[in-house]
């Protein structure tokens, strides 16, 4: 359709039909109620009317269902406007790849894009038109259980990975049935809830918001994302879905976004609960005024919007603008010509869990694992005959993480399966030892675990946090391993010091006590479908760990929030610090620095950083600077290393971070190989929100370093004229 035809279509719609375009229910409500909604909502319109006018559906099962929904709707709708079908495809549809936080640890935008591309193929075959992905909420407090859905505590990584996902998922042309539109979420600063409690209010300065939280969403929109989801939280007092400053001024006016904004689940309704709307009608008015086009599931638009327009409280032009955005998206997806888009049962069979996708998922799981510690235990020797696999997750199938599809666990390669695939002749004794739930004090399995450990040549000790402890609504106030896992670890390691601790968890955990006793520690996060195969290959050195932490691991929960790019204080803590009451910014009972800092991760080989060279020491704003880092693989295995480039602005009109990642690149080096990684630094990377909250750079001296956070090396300075 051309824009003239779209306008004609809009002009032909009744008020109820227009409102219908802005209404979304989930497929469960839609189908199970045989097109009706029960309770008071059901009384508003007869069931067939809802089906006739409804604009979009979320959370459906498969291609057959997608087609059935579309057929049912198209048969009822005299205007023949297809439904938009939306789904949360966050880290894979059927082939599940590692959780986003793990993908961040991959420090590899191309790998993230490759995974997103596989998700695109599976999603389009399933009939998805819009995915609620990427989620790029910068998060610096792991008490918040949704930290697993984001890539990093660093907006640069979130923005780069988010943009890579958008590009590959949407492709060049959304009408291509294999492409899927992206909805960026959760705008804005949902990852900064007070006290780490999900849905809690967010209070931050405009400078902090603009420097740390907004850039990742903006990067995804600049990459072309067609939708955005305002977040549940209030931001500086105003819930995002009604936040006119955020939505109208920043999003639409400053950034020029003309795509669709869709509320988060029942967030319009929650304006009443927040206490900023005086009842449902007021909530609808506020959300419409803030340019929220689609109301997800709570049916407030469905019930109240038409009347508000009739009364002149919501201007009809405002409604028309929202409807037009939705129609334009449907048109761009080519739905008027092909309402099924990519839905195809045969294709589903061909792509779901196919060998190519499993291979990508396995490689992603290998390249996102972070080797935290290794006192010569890893890789395990190939001639081991007798290994004990111990721990609450030893045989677990829940290794996919939040937002994996229901039933995905049955496709997971478990750890014993993975080990047997690689080492078929190995004798493996398996003991659970203990549970991993909060309050789980049952120690009755520890004795058998200790016995198994004592009788084995090596032990793989699998610890962490149950899969359902991270994700939406899963905040924790204490981030140690739940239950008696630490006791299990102590006794097992005492019985057999040739033990590697493997960790499965969706957030940074406090591993301080484990680190004191474990000779080796490998952080696997939730690796997805190929978990067991990836772990076995990492343990026996078929794959070499190369992940780096995209969020630091704390010593204690009390260190949160703990951004690596903290601001300096007037009394920074000296290192080492020996005074009892030093009157510096520090704790009496714990060091300031994390147990493992942002950017840290070991390999089975050794990388030596030989030099960092600048091609000039003074630049003007128009000039650029080349930074060349030379490194060498001084070990005996092929390995990948992420070269990280950090900036420090020495003097500015406002306090600047002590270290700021401004670029990164992952390279592969053969044993003995030397390589040079060159980064280009421009004036744009030196900008910040200054004294007057204006975005720009200031002349002066800057430092550039490599290494990783809190452990910077090879620093050189330059000057911006
Ligand atoms: C979540 C969103 C998600 C939506 C739809 C909400 O509860 O916050 O991230 O996209 O549900 O499933």
XYZ file of C-alpha atoms in Angstrom, residues 109-519:
411
model
C 29.236 -8.135 18.328
C 29.509 -10.455 15.337
C 28.816 -13.532 17.460
C 25.783 -11.819 18.994
C 24.580 -10.956 15.489
C 25.095 -14.544 14.342
C 22.950 -15.787 17.231
C 20.278 -13.164 16.548
C 20.267 -14.190 12.911
C 19.503 -17.767 13.861
C 16.721 -16.510 16.159
C 15.371 -14.461 13.249
C 15.134 -17.555 11.041
C 13.350 -19.570 13.709
C 11.074 -16.667 14.705
C 9.985 -15.821 11.192
C 9.161 -19.481 10.502
C 7.092 -19.482 13.694
C 5.138 -16.506 12.368
C 6.582 -13.759 14.580
C 6.211 -10.242 13.155
C 7.674 -8.352 16.101
C 10.125 -9.543 18.736
C 10.378 -7.753 22.102
C 14.123 -7.657 21.662
C 16.748 -6.292 22.211
C 16.622 -5.466 25.886
C 19.399 -2.973 26.545
C 18.765 -1.761 30.081
C 22.132 -0.911 31.516
C 22.292 -2.546 34.972
C 24.824 -2.093 37.726
C 23.182 -3.904 40.564
C 22.862 -7.683 40.360
C 20.221 -7.765 43.055
C 17.949 -6.901 40.120
C 17.031 -10.292 38.655
C 16.628 -8.950 35.130
C 20.329 -8.191 34.836
C 20.521 -11.486 32.934
C 18.468 -9.973 30.094
C 20.933 -7.207 29.467
C 24.368 -7.472 27.915
C 26.401 -5.482 30.327
C 26.798 -2.870 33.007
C 28.406 -0.813 30.209
C 26.160 1.073 27.759
C 28.732 0.859 24.971
C 28.349 -2.934 24.899
C 24.570 -2.751 25.230
C 24.340 -0.255 22.392
C 26.698 -2.108 20.077
C 25.144 -5.503 20.646
C 21.609 -4.116 20.550
C 22.283 -2.360 17.240
C 23.838 -5.521 15.789
C 20.709 -7.482 16.748
C 18.376 -4.901 15.228
C 20.260 -4.838 11.934
C 20.332 -8.564 11.486
C 16.764 -9.191 12.705
C 15.060 -6.515 10.613
C 17.295 -6.908 7.560
C 17.096 -4.500 4.653
C 13.403 -4.969 3.984
C 10.813 -5.834 6.618
C 8.364 -7.127 4.018
C 10.740 -10.035 3.424
C 8.914 -12.842 5.259
C 12.175 -13.944 6.886
C 12.644 -10.599 8.626
C 11.194 -9.580 11.975
C 10.688 -6.113 13.480
C 12.448 -5.268 16.747
C 11.013 -3.636 19.845
C 13.712 -2.047 21.995
C 13.059 -2.105 25.723
C 12.597 -0.993 28.475
C 12.787 2.737 27.943
C 14.165 4.113 30.218
C 16.528 3.139 33.006
C 14.478 0.129 34.055
C 17.818 -1.457 35.046
C 18.400 1.064 37.830
C 15.592 0.369 40.312
C 16.176 1.605 43.822
C 17.625 -1.138 46.029
C 17.704 -3.537 43.071
C 14.027 -4.426 43.499
C 12.228 -5.057 40.240
C 9.651 -2.432 39.192
C 10.955 -0.037 41.842
C 11.287 3.682 41.210
C 14.351 5.151 39.547
C 15.810 8.464 40.626
C 18.773 9.660 38.621
C 20.142 12.946 37.401
C 19.599 13.956 33.806
C 23.370 13.759 33.248
C 23.550 10.174 34.513
C 20.483 9.262 32.502
C 21.862 10.703 29.298
C 25.381 9.339 29.721
C 24.676 5.906 31.070
C 21.124 4.818 30.404
C 19.795 6.467 27.242
C 22.618 5.790 24.758
C 21.939 2.071 24.336
C 18.262 2.607 23.429
C 19.286 5.376 21.071
C 21.860 3.117 19.394
C 19.138 0.545 18.689
C 16.803 3.189 17.275
C 19.618 4.576 15.142
C 20.066 1.039 13.829
C 16.432 1.230 12.703
C 14.397 -0.501 15.429
C 10.728 0.074 14.580
C 9.231 -0.197 18.061
C 10.045 0.832 21.587
C 8.604 -0.230 24.938
C 8.398 2.312 27.757
C 9.388 0.735 31.052
C 7.357 -0.143 34.137
C 9.331 2.095 36.493
C 8.789 5.688 37.364
C 11.711 7.831 36.314
C 12.290 10.821 38.538
C 8.692 10.574 39.685
C 6.851 9.797 36.448
C 6.117 6.295 35.118
C 7.684 5.969 31.673
C 4.467 5.202 29.826
C 3.118 8.588 30.921
C 6.439 10.414 30.928
C 6.040 13.182 28.381
C 9.585 14.415 28.787
C 10.959 10.971 28.030
C 8.474 10.021 25.336
C 7.583 13.222 23.535
C 10.527 15.456 24.123
C 13.486 13.052 24.057
C 12.184 10.102 22.020
C 9.990 11.745 19.416
C 11.380 15.277 19.212
C 15.090 15.023 19.971
C 15.630 11.602 18.453
C 12.969 11.847 15.753
C 11.530 8.395 16.419
C 8.367 7.835 14.392
C 7.834 4.125 15.048
C 5.424 2.398 17.390
C 5.549 2.684 21.185
C 3.923 -0.221 23.029
C 3.318 -0.237 26.774
C 4.847 -2.967 28.901
C 2.477 -5.628 30.253
C -0.484 -3.814 31.868
C 1.621 -0.677 32.437
C -1.214 1.676 31.452
C -3.360 0.111 34.148
C -0.473 0.509 36.599
C -0.575 4.296 36.227
C -3.535 4.088 38.599
C -1.568 1.910 41.030
C 1.418 4.256 40.839
C -0.980 6.973 41.907
C -0.448 9.337 38.978
C -3.776 8.583 37.283
C -7.094 9.216 38.930
C -8.753 6.092 37.544
C -8.639 4.178 34.257
C -9.794 6.982 31.956
C -7.131 9.253 33.334
C -4.537 6.522 32.800
C -5.558 6.187 29.155
C -5.399 9.925 28.647
C -1.931 10.142 30.196
C -0.561 7.265 28.123
C -2.049 8.636 24.899
C -0.662 12.084 25.625
C 2.769 10.533 26.065
C 2.459 8.856 22.658
C 2.033 5.270 23.824
C 0.446 3.702 20.744
C -0.419 0.166 21.835
C -1.826 -0.894 25.190
C -0.489 -4.343 26.081
C -3.109 -6.702 27.557
C -4.698 -4.638 30.278
C -7.599 -3.568 28.023
C -7.810 0.025 29.256
C -7.643 1.430 25.728
C -10.152 -1.186 24.649
C -12.619 -0.141 27.308
C -12.143 3.603 27.618
C -10.381 5.180 24.669
C -13.309 5.496 22.251
C -15.389 7.282 24.868
C -12.555 9.637 25.732
C -12.327 10.600 22.073
C -16.094 11.055 21.865
C -15.922 13.379 24.872
C -13.057 15.323 23.314
C -10.693 14.476 26.186
C -8.353 12.659 23.815
C -8.268 14.497 20.468
C -9.117 12.314 17.495
C -5.929 13.488 15.714
C -3.928 12.013 18.584
C -5.722 8.701 18.097
C -5.193 8.890 14.342
C -1.470 9.460 14.764
C -1.156 6.355 16.922
C -3.286 4.233 14.577
C -1.319 5.414 11.571
C 1.936 4.303 13.179
C 0.502 0.831 13.709
C -0.894 0.635 10.169
C 2.409 1.845 8.740
C 4.250 -0.921 10.584
C 1.816 -3.553 9.281
C 2.291 -2.160 5.821
C 6.060 -2.166 6.111
C 5.928 -5.804 7.179
C 3.924 -6.498 4.013
C 1.061 -7.940 6.045
C -1.672 -6.520 3.806
C -0.302 -8.624 0.958
C 0.876 -11.570 3.051
C -0.767 -11.727 6.500
C 1.089 -14.920 7.471
C 4.438 -13.209 6.831
C 6.955 -16.043 7.362
C 4.732 -18.525 9.258
C 5.492 -21.909 7.777
C 5.170 -25.284 9.505
C 7.613 -26.982 7.134
C 10.228 -24.315 7.673
C 9.805 -24.577 11.417
C 10.712 -28.248 11.183
C 13.684 -27.490 8.992
C 15.233 -24.727 11.096
C 14.365 -25.501 14.716
C 17.351 -27.132 16.395
C 18.990 -27.901 13.053
C 22.666 -28.855 13.077
C 23.777 -25.414 11.929
C 21.864 -23.730 14.737
C 23.122 -26.147 17.349
C 26.661 -25.489 16.192
C 26.180 -21.715 16.562
C 24.606 -22.155 20.007
C 27.450 -24.414 21.137
C 30.123 -22.036 19.924
C 28.330 -19.121 21.589
C 28.195 -21.041 24.872
C 31.923 -21.753 24.628
C 32.900 -18.199 23.755
C 30.846 -16.545 26.482
C 31.996 -18.680 29.411
C 34.414 -16.851 31.701
C 37.360 -18.657 33.257
C 37.689 -16.952 36.640
C 40.444 -18.979 38.214
C 42.754 -21.797 37.170
C 45.578 -23.125 39.288
C 46.740 -25.542 36.620
C 43.689 -27.812 36.907
C 42.199 -26.988 33.537
C 42.029 -28.210 30.895
C 41.386 -31.692 32.269
C 43.629 -34.447 31.017
C 42.283 -36.561 28.169
C 43.500 -39.745 29.854
C 41.341 -39.360 32.954
C 39.328 -42.515 33.525
C 37.284 -41.782 36.542
C 35.610 -38.410 37.181
C 32.998 -37.354 39.733
C 30.288 -34.937 38.635
C 28.883 -33.360 41.774
C 26.452 -30.620 42.671
C 22.840 -29.531 42.497
C 23.097 -28.738 38.784
C 24.980 -31.908 37.808
C 22.014 -33.393 36.000
C 19.835 -30.328 35.743
C 18.005 -29.651 32.509
C 17.207 -26.053 33.423
C 20.288 -24.492 31.911
C 18.565 -22.128 29.482
C 17.680 -19.170 31.668
C 14.680 -16.839 31.795
C 12.876 -16.185 28.494
C 13.736 -19.554 27.081
C 10.582 -20.980 25.535
C 8.365 -23.269 27.566
C 9.592 -26.819 27.010
C 13.073 -25.716 25.894
C 14.629 -27.726 28.717
C 13.780 -30.997 26.997
C 16.150 -30.037 24.164
C 19.019 -29.119 26.476
C 22.135 -31.230 26.247
C 22.742 -32.000 29.915
C 26.183 -32.079 31.435
C 26.442 -35.896 31.648
C 25.295 -36.128 28.017
C 27.849 -33.562 26.932
C 30.642 -35.295 28.804
C 29.688 -38.688 27.369
C 29.514 -37.235 23.854
C 33.097 -36.069 24.158
C 34.591 -38.709 26.457
C 32.575 -41.888 25.800
C 34.929 -44.166 27.756
C 35.048 -42.084 30.905
C 33.584 -43.492 34.069
C 31.388 -40.773 35.527
C 29.917 -40.963 39.018
C 27.171 -38.452 39.633
C 26.115 -37.137 43.025
C 23.837 -34.185 43.648
C 25.223 -33.483 47.124
C 22.627 -30.870 48.062
C 19.900 -28.646 46.685
C 20.278 -25.027 45.634
C 17.118 -23.410 46.903
C 17.055 -20.549 49.414
C 16.622 -22.082 52.874
C 17.579 -25.550 51.667
C 19.532 -26.998 54.604
C 19.425 -30.687 53.730
C 22.989 -31.981 54.108
C 22.146 -35.651 53.801
C 23.634 -35.998 50.302
C 27.006 -34.454 51.145
C 28.602 -37.650 52.531
C 27.985 -39.578 49.305
C 29.304 -36.626 47.298
C 32.478 -36.548 49.391
C 32.933 -40.274 48.909
C 32.508 -39.922 45.155
C 35.011 -37.057 45.125
C 37.568 -39.037 47.131
C 37.360 -42.003 44.788
C 37.702 -39.971 41.558
C 40.752 -38.646 39.734
C 39.066 -35.281 39.236
C 35.849 -33.578 40.262
C 33.528 -31.327 38.294
C 31.545 -29.459 40.922
C 28.490 -27.768 39.484
C 27.122 -24.927 41.597
C 25.112 -21.732 41.200
C 21.585 -20.449 41.336
C 18.374 -22.148 40.150
C 17.205 -20.994 36.743
C 14.070 -19.354 38.117
C 16.001 -17.137 40.563
C 16.864 -14.576 37.905
C 14.479 -12.880 35.502
C 11.445 -10.673 35.880
C 10.360 -10.167 39.491
C 13.351 -12.196 40.789
C 15.327 -9.738 42.878
C 17.495 -10.974 45.735
C 18.979 -9.073 48.662
C 21.792 -11.577 49.261
C 23.781 -12.855 46.315
C 25.670 -15.798 47.781
C 25.010 -19.295 46.438
C 21.726 -20.403 48.007
C 21.441 -23.357 50.395
C 24.465 -25.278 51.684
C 26.390 -25.251 48.403
C 29.408 -23.578 49.998
C 29.593 -26.364 52.600
C 29.334 -28.951 49.858
C 32.178 -27.217 48.022
C 34.383 -27.123 51.122
C 33.952 -30.807 51.858
C 34.300 -31.958 48.263
C 37.417 -29.881 47.628
C 38.926 -31.129 50.877
C 38.276 -34.712 49.725
C 39.736 -34.053 46.287
C 41.660 -30.864 45.556
C 41.641 -31.702 41.852
C 38.270 -30.002 41.583
C 36.928 -27.475 39.128
C 33.926 -25.422 40.209
C 31.523 -24.742 37.353
C 28.882 -22.064 37.840
C 25.424 -21.727 36.355
C 23.661 -18.495 37.240
C 21.863 -15.565 35.660
C 23.470 -12.754 37.624
C 26.847 -11.972 39.174
C 27.007 -13.976 42.403
C 29.135 -13.390 45.468
C 31.810 -16.090 45.096
C 34.241 -14.731 47.670
C 34.236 -17.819 49.889
C 34.337 -20.229 46.972
C 37.268 -18.373 45.441
C 39.272 -18.969 48.628
C 39.101 -22.747 48.235
C 38.386 -23.653 44.614
C 41.489 -24.338 42.510
